[in-house]
Amino acid sequence: MSKIAYVNGRYVLHRDAVVHIDDRGYQFADGVYEVCEVFRGGLIDEKRHFDRLAYSLAELQIVAPLRPEVLAVVIREVMARNRVDNGYLYVQVTRGVAPRDHVFPPKSVRPSLVVTARQIDPEKSAETARKGISAVTTSDLRWKRVDIKSISLLPNVLARQLAREQGAYEAWLVDSDGMITEGAASNAWIVSGAGTLITHQIDHTILRGITRTRLIEIIAEQGLTLEERRFGLEEVYSAREAFVTGATTLVMPVVRIDGRQIGTGTPGPVASKLRAIFHDAAERT
Ligand code: PDD
């Protein structure tokens, strides 16, 4: 079956899908994106993802390319044409195509919209979660507005590459005060010796993860204790458990950080339980 992408109003063969060299996404990384999980044929927390897309666009003064109800139709069509029932949906919006100039182009320039969908075997992720992943810490080199889900991801790319080269899956980013902000493509969490869940508070130095938001609701329902605050390396190394959250990782146990075993060095009960009940609590549409 041929893969299909939506590009600026047309459904095209994925292998033929192109954008112009003057697209501001290509020239300046002047754009935003969303990644939404597809689970059993439905989208997980779709409304929250598209509300965040609207937020990212508004913060960068990029006009929404389609009304939300039209975008919802396009998304469903891309999922259907690619027969994706488990995997991910990717939506990218840039400020559009215009001769290279840092200043915004005239209002007549329409934003560019790309939608793709990818099938993933859920068993692979489940298998990874049974073993847990490794992470390494590295300096957070990103700009000061990472609450905007911008396609400008060079520091994240470099951090993930560093992790890969050190045999780890994720990089945890450390700010200039020695505090963990988040993962290169996930939010970072620890469980303290007392059983308290800890994750960085919401501000401009982390992305407000949709998985994070949903998990906070689940944590409350479960009667667990949560602290949204900064935490440093000492707390990480002495944590009972660690995990990351994200649309592509769900709740993923982290069993080793910077080569040090976290807790027992195997996925802990808190992360494993939260992962197991996540989809029952999330909204699927
Ligand atoms: N990344 N923090 C960063 C820097 C991220 O890139 C992501 C997600 C998250 C988690 O957000 P959410 O729970 O809404 O997926 C946190 C996506 C999956 C990506 O770039 O592929």
mmCIF file of C-alpha atoms and ligand atoms in Angstrom:
data_model
loop_
_atom_site.group_PDB
_atom_site.id
_atom_site.type_symbol
_atom_site.label_atom_id
_atom_site.label_comp_id
_atom_site.label_asym_id
_atom_site.label_seq_id
_atom_site.Cartn_x
_atom_site.Cartn_y
_atom_site.Cartn_z
ATOM 1 C CA MET A 1 0.000 0.000 0.000
ATOM 2 C CA SER A 2 1.392 3.449 -0.937
ATOM 3 C CA LYS A 3 1.777 5.985 1.822
ATOM 4 C CA ILE A 4 -0.160 9.221 1.441
ATOM 5 C CA ALA A 5 0.626 12.668 2.825
ATOM 6 C CA TYR A 6 -1.512 15.792 2.918
ATOM 7 C CA VAL A 7 0.403 18.816 1.641
ATOM 8 C CA ASN A 8 -1.269 22.208 1.270
ATOM 9 C CA GLY A 9 -4.698 21.034 0.181
ATOM 10 C CA ARG A 10 -3.727 17.878 -1.697
ATOM 11 C CA TYR A 11 -3.354 14.218 -0.833
ATOM 12 C CA VAL A 12 -0.161 13.093 -2.533
ATOM 13 C CA LEU A 13 2.026 10.013 -2.592
ATOM 14 C CA HIS A 14 4.373 10.251 0.376
ATOM 15 C CA ARG A 15 7.405 9.695 -1.868
ATOM 16 C CA ASP A 16 6.362 12.656 -4.045
ATOM 17 C CA ALA A 17 5.398 14.957 -1.148
ATOM 18 C CA VAL A 18 7.503 18.146 -1.281
ATOM 19 C CA VAL A 19 7.507 21.716 -0.036
ATOM 20 C CA HIS A 20 9.129 24.688 -1.742
ATOM 21 C CA ILE A 21 12.768 25.595 -0.958
ATOM 22 C CA ASP A 22 11.517 29.043 0.123
ATOM 23 C CA ASP A 23 9.198 27.546 2.735
ATOM 24 C CA ARG A 24 9.952 29.396 5.949
ATOM 25 C CA GLY A 25 10.018 26.090 7.800
ATOM 26 C CA TYR A 26 12.941 25.047 5.616
ATOM 27 C CA GLN A 27 14.647 28.472 5.711
ATOM 28 C CA PHE A 28 14.105 29.521 9.339
ATOM 29 C CA ALA A 29 12.421 26.615 11.179
ATOM 30 C CA ASP A 30 9.573 29.150 11.302
ATOM 31 C CA GLY A 31 6.773 26.785 12.166
ATOM 32 C CA VAL A 32 5.140 24.538 14.719
ATOM 33 C CA TYR A 33 4.026 20.921 14.934
ATOM 34 C CA GLU A 34 2.003 18.375 16.843
ATOM 35 C CA VAL A 35 2.387 14.641 17.334
ATOM 36 C CA CYS A 36 -0.711 12.771 18.467
ATOM 37 C CA GLU A 37 -0.952 9.107 19.299
ATOM 38 C CA VAL A 38 -3.327 6.907 17.312
ATOM 39 C CA PHE A 39 -4.590 4.071 19.488
ATOM 40 C CA ARG A 40 -7.072 1.422 18.351
ATOM 41 C CA GLY A 41 -8.203 3.626 15.478
ATOM 42 C CA GLY A 42 -8.778 6.743 17.587
ATOM 43 C CA LEU A 43 -6.744 9.795 18.490
ATOM 44 C CA ILE A 44 -5.574 10.158 22.095
ATOM 45 C CA ASP A 45 -6.451 13.542 23.622
ATOM 46 C CA GLU A 46 -7.032 15.059 20.195
ATOM 47 C CA LYS A 47 -8.686 18.225 21.508
ATOM 48 C CA ARG A 48 -5.799 18.996 23.836
ATOM 49 C CA HIS A 49 -3.253 18.482 21.053
ATOM 50 C CA PHE A 50 -5.127 20.812 18.713
ATOM 51 C CA ASP A 51 -5.665 23.379 21.443
ATOM 52 C CA ARG A 52 -1.885 23.354 21.967
ATOM 53 C CA LEU A 53 -1.360 23.706 18.204
ATOM 54 C CA ALA A 54 -3.606 26.790 18.292
ATOM 55 C CA TYR A 55 -1.568 28.138 21.225
ATOM 56 C CA SER A 56 1.772 27.570 19.433
ATOM 57 C CA LEU A 57 0.442 29.246 16.287
ATOM 58 C CA ALA A 58 -0.948 32.224 18.206
ATOM 59 C CA GLU A 59 2.316 32.736 20.126
ATOM 60 C CA LEU A 60 4.186 32.937 16.801
ATOM 61 C CA GLN A 61 1.438 34.951 15.055
ATOM 62 C CA ILE A 62 0.960 32.294 12.385
ATOM 63 C CA VAL A 63 -2.585 32.123 11.045
ATOM 64 C CA ALA A 64 -4.261 28.711 11.440
ATOM 65 C CA PRO A 65 -4.253 27.137 7.955
ATOM 66 C CA LEU A 66 -7.664 25.472 8.391
ATOM 67 C CA ARG A 67 -10.611 25.797 10.745
ATOM 68 C CA PRO A 68 -10.388 23.133 13.494
ATOM 69 C CA GLU A 69 -13.366 21.160 12.156
ATOM 70 C CA VAL A 70 -11.831 21.052 8.663
ATOM 71 C CA LEU A 71 -8.431 20.033 10.047
ATOM 72 C CA ALA A 72 -10.181 17.232 11.951
ATOM 73 C CA VAL A 73 -11.553 15.917 8.636
ATOM 74 C CA VAL A 74 -8.124 16.079 6.947
ATOM 75 C CA ILE A 75 -6.541 14.217 9.839
ATOM 76 C CA ARG A 76 -9.121 11.432 9.675
ATOM 77 C CA GLU A 77 -8.617 11.181 5.924
ATOM 78 C CA VAL A 78 -4.831 10.851 6.301
ATOM 79 C CA MET A 79 -5.312 8.160 8.952
ATOM 80 C CA ALA A 80 -7.799 6.293 6.746
ATOM 81 C CA ARG A 81 -5.768 6.545 3.532
ATOM 82 C CA ASN A 82 -2.719 5.169 5.359
ATOM 83 C CA ARG A 83 -4.781 2.603 7.300
ATOM 84 C CA VAL A 84 -3.206 3.726 10.564
ATOM 85 C CA ASP A 85 -4.970 2.368 13.633
ATOM 86 C CA ASN A 86 -1.967 2.323 15.981
ATOM 87 C CA GLY A 87 0.811 4.832 15.572
ATOM 88 C CA TYR A 88 1.228 8.550 15.258
ATOM 89 C CA LEU A 89 -0.217 11.496 13.469
ATOM 90 C CA TYR A 90 2.117 14.375 12.563
ATOM 91 C CA VAL A 91 0.868 17.876 11.778
ATOM 92 C CA GLN A 92 3.208 20.686 10.782
ATOM 93 C CA VAL A 93 2.344 24.299 10.050
ATOM 94 C CA THR A 94 4.879 26.852 8.826
ATOM 95 C CA ARG A 95 4.546 30.547 8.035
ATOM 96 C CA GLY A 96 4.462 29.673 4.345
ATOM 97 C CA VAL A 97 6.528 30.230 1.223
ATOM 98 C CA ALA A 98 8.145 33.626 0.576
ATOM 99 C CA PRO A 99 11.513 34.962 -0.635
ATOM 100 C CA ARG A 100 14.023 34.669 2.198
ATOM 101 C CA ASP A 101 13.666 37.615 4.602
ATOM 102 C CA HIS A 102 13.657 37.329 8.388
ATOM 103 C CA VAL A 103 10.697 39.719 8.681
ATOM 104 C CA PHE A 104 7.225 38.135 8.386
ATOM 105 C CA PRO A 105 5.979 37.898 4.781
ATOM 106 C CA PRO A 106 2.851 39.840 3.682
ATOM 107 C CA LYS A 107 -0.493 38.640 5.049
ATOM 108 C CA SER A 108 -1.359 37.257 1.602
ATOM 109 C CA VAL A 109 1.198 34.458 2.132
ATOM 110 C CA ARG A 110 -0.707 31.404 3.306
ATOM 111 C CA PRO A 111 0.747 29.095 5.978
ATOM 112 C CA SER A 112 1.913 25.664 4.805
ATOM 113 C CA LEU A 113 0.241 22.578 6.240
ATOM 114 C CA VAL A 114 1.555 19.023 6.141
ATOM 115 C CA VAL A 115 -0.193 16.027 7.724
ATOM 116 C CA THR A 116 1.256 12.515 7.810
ATOM 117 C CA ALA A 117 0.435 9.361 9.745
ATOM 118 C CA ARG A 118 2.599 6.398 10.596
ATOM 119 C CA GLN A 119 1.685 2.896 11.704
ATOM 120 C CA ILE A 120 3.697 1.534 14.655
ATOM 121 C CA ASP A 121 3.516 -1.905 16.221
ATOM 122 C CA PRO A 122 2.293 -1.224 19.808
ATOM 123 C CA GLU A 123 3.973 -4.440 20.950
ATOM 124 C CA LYS A 124 7.416 -2.927 20.247
ATOM 125 C CA SER A 125 6.798 -0.049 22.644
ATOM 126 C CA ALA A 126 5.303 -2.448 25.215
ATOM 127 C CA GLU A 127 8.424 -4.607 24.946
ATOM 128 C CA THR A 128 10.662 -1.556 25.508
ATOM 129 C CA ALA A 129 8.549 -0.560 28.519
ATOM 130 C CA ARG A 130 8.966 -4.011 30.059
ATOM 131 C CA LYS A 131 12.745 -3.505 30.020
ATOM 132 C CA GLY A 132 12.864 0.244 30.595
ATOM 133 C CA ILE A 133 15.110 2.704 28.801
ATOM 134 C CA SER A 134 18.383 4.474 29.596
ATOM 135 C CA ALA A 135 18.875 8.239 29.614
ATOM 136 C CA VAL A 136 21.882 10.533 29.784
ATOM 137 C CA THR A 137 21.927 14.101 31.039
ATOM 138 C CA THR A 138 23.239 16.975 28.935
ATOM 139 C CA SER A 139 23.040 20.782 28.930
ATOM 140 C CA ASP A 140 19.726 22.308 27.918
ATOM 141 C CA LEU A 141 20.847 24.532 25.028
ATOM 142 C CA ARG A 142 17.366 25.505 23.830
ATOM 143 C CA TRP A 143 15.784 28.943 23.501
ATOM 144 C CA LYS A 144 13.642 30.513 26.232
ATOM 145 C CA ARG A 145 10.194 29.711 24.772
ATOM 146 C CA VAL A 146 10.110 25.933 24.553
ATOM 147 C CA ASP A 147 6.482 26.044 25.707
ATOM 148 C CA ILE A 148 5.853 26.690 22.000
ATOM 149 C CA LYS A 149 6.006 23.408 20.072
ATOM 150 C CA SER A 150 8.318 24.835 17.424
ATOM 151 C CA ILE A 151 9.906 22.761 14.651
ATOM 152 C CA SER A 152 13.213 24.392 15.579
ATOM 153 C CA LEU A 153 14.641 21.317 17.298
ATOM 154 C CA LEU A 154 18.399 21.455 16.732
ATOM 155 C CA PRO A 155 19.361 21.261 20.451
ATOM 156 C CA ASN A 156 16.886 18.391 20.887
ATOM 157 C CA VAL A 157 18.379 16.614 17.872
ATOM 158 C CA LEU A 158 21.925 17.011 19.211
ATOM 159 C CA ALA A 159 20.875 15.818 22.668
ATOM 160 C CA ARG A 160 19.135 12.731 21.279
ATOM 161 C CA GLN A 161 22.138 11.950 19.092
ATOM 162 C CA LEU A 162 24.426 12.225 22.106
ATOM 163 C CA ALA A 163 22.145 9.814 23.964
ATOM 164 C CA ARG A 164 22.255 7.381 21.059
ATOM 165 C CA GLU A 165 26.054 7.539 20.892
ATOM 166 C CA GLN A 166 26.177 6.717 24.604
ATOM 167 C CA GLY A 167 23.866 3.760 24.180
ATOM 168 C CA ALA A 168 20.854 5.528 25.699
ATOM 169 C CA TYR A 169 17.417 6.320 24.280
ATOM 170 C CA GLU A 170 16.588 9.702 25.781
ATOM 171 C CA ALA A 171 18.543 12.758 26.938
ATOM 172 C CA TRP A 172 17.471 14.647 30.052
ATOM 173 C CA LEU A 173 18.201 18.330 29.693
ATOM 174 C CA VAL A 174 19.925 20.195 32.526
ATOM 175 C CA ASP A 175 19.545 23.968 32.913
ATOM 176 C CA SER A 176 22.244 26.405 34.063
ATOM 177 C CA ASP A 177 21.244 25.826 37.721
ATOM 178 C CA GLY A 178 21.822 22.078 37.402
ATOM 179 C CA MET A 179 18.082 21.334 37.346
ATOM 180 C CA ILE A 180 16.385 18.911 34.946
ATOM 181 C CA THR A 181 13.922 20.667 32.674
ATOM 182 C CA GLU A 182 12.616 17.764 30.563
ATOM 183 C CA GLY A 183 13.651 15.149 28.022
ATOM 184 C CA ALA A 184 14.740 15.996 24.474
ATOM 185 C CA ALA A 185 11.343 14.729 23.255
ATOM 186 C CA SER A 186 9.494 13.938 26.474
ATOM 187 C CA ASN A 187 8.691 15.238 29.941
ATOM 188 C CA ALA A 188 10.872 13.928 32.777
ATOM 189 C CA TRP A 189 9.598 12.479 36.058
ATOM 190 C CA ILE A 190 11.027 10.876 39.170
ATOM 191 C CA VAL A 191 9.471 9.052 42.108
ATOM 192 C CA SER A 192 11.151 9.932 45.411
ATOM 193 C CA GLY A 193 12.028 7.470 48.148
ATOM 194 C CA ALA A 194 8.831 8.546 49.912
ATOM 195 C CA GLY A 195 6.783 7.707 46.818
ATOM 196 C CA THR A 196 6.116 11.284 45.705
ATOM 197 C CA LEU A 197 5.955 11.901 41.969
ATOM 198 C CA ILE A 198 8.003 14.917 40.903
ATOM 199 C CA THR A 199 8.039 16.709 37.547
ATOM 200 C CA HIS A 200 9.117 20.212 36.499
ATOM 201 C CA GLN A 201 6.456 22.887 36.942
ATOM 202 C CA ILE A 202 4.794 24.549 33.944
ATOM 203 C CA ASP A 203 6.635 27.617 32.683
ATOM 204 C CA HIS A 204 8.390 28.675 29.493
ATOM 205 C CA THR A 205 11.314 26.261 30.073
ATOM 206 C CA ILE A 206 9.356 23.066 29.323
ATOM 207 C CA LEU A 207 6.722 21.923 26.874
ATOM 208 C CA ARG A 208 3.344 21.419 28.525
ATOM 209 C CA GLY A 209 3.080 17.786 27.450
ATOM 210 C CA ILE A 210 -0.405 16.514 26.731
ATOM 211 C CA THR A 211 0.578 13.136 28.176
ATOM 212 C CA ARG A 212 1.913 14.965 31.257
ATOM 213 C CA THR A 213 -1.372 16.838 31.713
ATOM 214 C CA ARG A 214 -3.417 13.647 31.416
ATOM 215 C CA LEU A 215 -1.100 11.797 33.780
ATOM 216 C CA ILE A 216 -1.480 14.491 36.424
ATOM 217 C CA GLU A 217 -5.228 13.827 36.369
ATOM 218 C CA ILE A 218 -4.638 10.082 36.672
ATOM 219 C CA ILE A 219 -2.205 10.615 39.561
ATOM 220 C CA ALA A 220 -4.878 12.577 41.435
ATOM 221 C CA GLU A 221 -7.484 9.873 40.764
ATOM 222 C CA GLN A 222 -5.069 7.262 42.081
ATOM 223 C CA GLY A 223 -4.557 9.236 45.295
ATOM 224 C CA LEU A 224 -0.813 9.568 44.632
ATOM 225 C CA THR A 225 1.188 12.590 45.745
ATOM 226 C CA LEU A 226 2.532 14.950 43.094
ATOM 227 C CA GLU A 227 4.962 17.827 43.332
ATOM 228 C CA GLU A 228 5.375 20.075 40.302
ATOM 229 C CA ARG A 229 8.767 21.597 40.960
ATOM 230 C CA ARG A 230 12.351 21.644 39.809
ATOM 231 C CA PHE A 231 14.637 18.739 40.714
ATOM 232 C CA GLY A 232 18.383 18.222 40.339
ATOM 233 C CA LEU A 233 20.789 15.409 39.617
ATOM 234 C CA GLU A 234 21.170 14.295 43.234
ATOM 235 C CA GLU A 235 17.454 13.666 43.493
ATOM 236 C CA VAL A 236 17.521 11.871 40.155
ATOM 237 C CA TYR A 237 20.314 9.491 41.108
ATOM 238 C CA SER A 238 18.673 8.664 44.453
ATOM 239 C CA ALA A 239 15.144 8.348 43.040
ATOM 240 C CA ARG A 240 13.186 5.160 43.527
ATOM 241 C CA GLU A 241 11.898 5.349 39.945
ATOM 242 C CA ALA A 242 12.228 7.550 36.907
ATOM 243 C CA PHE A 243 10.159 7.751 33.735
ATOM 244 C CA VAL A 244 9.331 9.939 30.765
ATOM 245 C CA THR A 245 6.020 10.828 29.164
ATOM 246 C CA GLY A 246 5.139 11.769 25.603
ATOM 247 C CA ALA A 247 2.787 10.927 22.767
ATOM 248 C CA THR A 248 5.377 8.585 21.260
ATOM 249 C CA THR A 249 6.583 7.015 24.504
ATOM 250 C CA LEU A 250 3.403 7.099 26.641
ATOM 251 C CA VAL A 251 4.689 6.424 30.182
ATOM 252 C CA MET A 252 8.150 4.919 29.680
ATOM 253 C CA PRO A 253 10.224 3.701 32.653
ATOM 254 C CA VAL A 254 13.817 4.975 32.803
ATOM 255 C CA VAL A 255 16.008 2.434 34.584
ATOM 256 C CA ARG A 256 19.464 3.925 34.090
ATOM 257 C CA ILE A 257 20.607 7.556 33.986
ATOM 258 C CA ASP A 258 24.201 8.528 33.172
ATOM 259 C CA GLY A 259 25.130 4.880 33.612
ATOM 260 C CA ARG A 260 23.735 4.759 37.162
ATOM 261 C CA GLN A 261 20.996 2.359 38.056
ATOM 262 C CA ILE A 262 17.760 4.040 39.199
ATOM 263 C CA GLY A 263 15.966 2.185 41.990
ATOM 264 C CA THR A 264 16.209 -1.537 41.335
ATOM 265 C CA GLY A 265 17.336 -0.971 37.746
ATOM 266 C CA THR A 266 14.065 -2.401 36.464
ATOM 267 C CA PRO A 267 10.740 -0.668 35.661
ATOM 268 C CA GLY A 268 9.154 0.369 38.945
ATOM 269 C CA PRO A 269 5.578 -0.280 40.115
ATOM 270 C CA VAL A 270 4.434 3.353 39.887
ATOM 271 C CA ALA A 271 5.500 3.915 36.269
ATOM 272 C CA SER A 272 4.302 0.457 35.222
ATOM 273 C CA LYS A 273 0.873 0.978 36.803
ATOM 274 C CA LEU A 274 0.459 4.450 35.327
ATOM 275 C CA ARG A 275 1.382 3.114 31.904
ATOM 276 C CA ALA A 276 -1.067 0.234 32.219
ATOM 277 C CA ILE A 277 -4.037 2.467 33.066
ATOM 278 C CA PHE A 278 -3.161 5.442 30.854
ATOM 279 C CA HIS A 279 -5.313 4.627 27.826
ATOM 280 C CA ASP A 280 -8.384 3.905 29.953
ATOM 281 C CA ALA A 281 -8.191 7.390 31.402
ATOM 282 C CA ALA A 282 -7.253 9.343 28.260
ATOM 283 C CA GLU A 283 -9.853 10.566 25.786
ATOM 284 C CA ARG A 284 -10.015 8.616 22.527
ATOM 285 C CA THR A 285 -11.880 10.186 19.599
HETATM 286 N N1 PDD B 1 7.580 15.318 21.560
HETATM 287 N N2 PDD B 1 8.810 17.776 25.800
HETATM 288 C C1 PDD B 1 9.331 17.814 24.553
HETATM 289 C C2 PDD B 1 10.556 18.643 24.316
HETATM 290 C C3 PDD B 1 8.723 17.105 23.509
HETATM 291 O O1 PDD B 1 9.231 17.157 22.278
HETATM 292 C C4 PDD B 1 7.574 16.309 23.791
HETATM 293 C C5 PDD B 1 6.883 15.523 22.722
HETATM 294 C C6 PDD B 1 7.077 16.288 25.098
HETATM 295 C C7 PDD B 1 5.847 15.501 25.479
HETATM 296 O O2 PDD B 1 4.690 16.109 24.978
HETATM 297 P P1 PDD B 1 3.382 15.261 24.638
HETATM 298 O O3 PDD B 1 3.040 14.501 25.861
HETATM 299 O O4 PDD B 1 2.366 16.279 24.299
HETATM 300 O O5 PDD B 1 3.743 14.367 23.476
HETATM 301 C C8 PDD B 1 7.710 17.049 26.069
HETATM 302 C C9 PDD B 1 6.994 14.693 20.398
HETATM 303 C C10 PDD B 1 6.359 13.407 20.674
HETATM 304 C C11 PDD B 1 8.018 14.668 19.274
HETATM 305 O O6 PDD B 1 8.715 15.648 19.124
HETATM 306 O O7 PDD B 1 8.082 13.669 18.542
#
